Amino acid sequence: MIVGHGIDAQMISHVADVTKRRPSFIDVILTPAERAVYNARKGKHQKEFLAGRFSIKEAYSKAIGTGIGTHARWQDIEVLPNESGQPVMVKHPKQGEANVHISISHTGDMVHSSVILEMATPQITEPHQLDVIDQAVISTRRPAWVEVSASAIAHNITAIRHLTGTKRFIAIVKANAYGHGLTQVVLAAQKANIDGFGVATIDEAIWLREFGIDLPIFILGVTPASYAVDLARYQLIPVVSSEAWLDELINNIPPEKQLVVSIGVDTGMGRIGIRQKDELARVVEKITTHQQLSLKGIGMHFATADQKDIAYYQKQLQNWHNLVDDLDLPADVWYHMANSATTLWHDQPTLDTVRVGAAMYGFNPSGNELATDKLIAALSLKAALVHVKQVAAGTSVSYGATYTTTQPEWIGTLPIGYADGYARQLQGMYGLLADGRRVEIIGRIAMDQLMVRLPEALPVGTVITLIGQAGQETITLEMLADRLGTIPYEVATSLAPRLPRKLVK
């Protein structure tokens, strides 16, 4: 049932003029999270964003019938883009009482906003409504969260640039930025002056565009050629994985639209890409002679750059030269061959462009096989105690009674579990108090909670670090990966969307 409706319209130029006269107006209207998005945008996109947030908050205040004031202050209302780029009201005074549906539209110098308040219990009558309902809920009111260090990301980007001497840096932010949080990492990487972004899917790429990114965006996975309209509309760079795919793309290019592409070469990774020299030559010719196509890049992926044995690495490199060296490529093509492991442990196959994921986030792409001291981990996982109790000897803890005390102990409960990506197999691992003391995880890890043995009575709210540094101690992604028999990539990307991501210094 609809319980409120508010609309508003603002002139974008008028809001911009107010900002010139009163720069503090920006921080009056925007929350810190909104300000971070605003800072990432440029020119008219900044002005549209500010005017849109001003207008939608006015519309909300009209929907609840009070106007901006005691019942709805500017900072009480927060609107951020979701993973599809859609603006979503993530915080508002009627949270829990009403669901909010918003619309922000820009036309010329005007922004129009609409807010509809609906009774909180949704009535699902049509299957398509499930697409709206079935979205990951970020648990901002639960004391468990991921922190992402902007300074660590900046350090890692700078270190790799210096180590490789590369001309360009493509930041890989696929899979929710390797689990670190797409919004947070994009803001940090932009500030570090990277040259482009790389993603796995077209939807991730569209999110970046709608977030306000105007840098080149490379899609590393195969995009169905039927999405040529979207590729052209958002000016995205798909990978040409075969001549057949390219032919299908050409048949789907909208009239009078331009498409920029990158060629994938399979030198031995065995996933996607062109393997034959004659096919590769035909693909290059078709792209460079087609009036609606232009070639932005050509790349490959090393399969064993993170291993001590370099024989297969050298074989792939030779395959690359055999396939590519004789091609007639445009002078401004980006050669992107080096992944994180290549940047860290090999002479660079090209000084043109590196394509970096794991190393940008500061974890070792080889696990423990090859060492590096050049990186700083960007991710920390923390939770605060929500319950503390002392129990007698002989008390069992959690499912299956797999842990039983042998003496009186202080037990703390953390609101985080395997549904958050902290795996059930990590029973017996430990967290860190602020001074670096270890607190062992006891009993089975449940879906939403786990228990730790405390050294003494500690207050509710005490923060425990589960990944990251505290005092002189550190728990790394590599340590958890070793314990789980996997790789740090899987640990990081398994961290659930419901954990809030916070960008910190």
Coordinates of C-alpha atoms in Angstrom, one line a residue, residues 13 25 157-158 191 213 252 349 411:
S13 CA 22.7 25.3 -13.0
F25 CA 26.7 23.5 0.6
I157 CA 49.6 0.8 -7.9
T158 CA 52.6 3.1 -7.5
K191 CA 42.5 8.7 -7.1
I213 CA 33.6 6.3 -14.9
N252 CA 24.6 -6.7 -34.6
P349 CA 57.0 -8.7 -22.0
I411 CA 33.3 -16.6 25.8

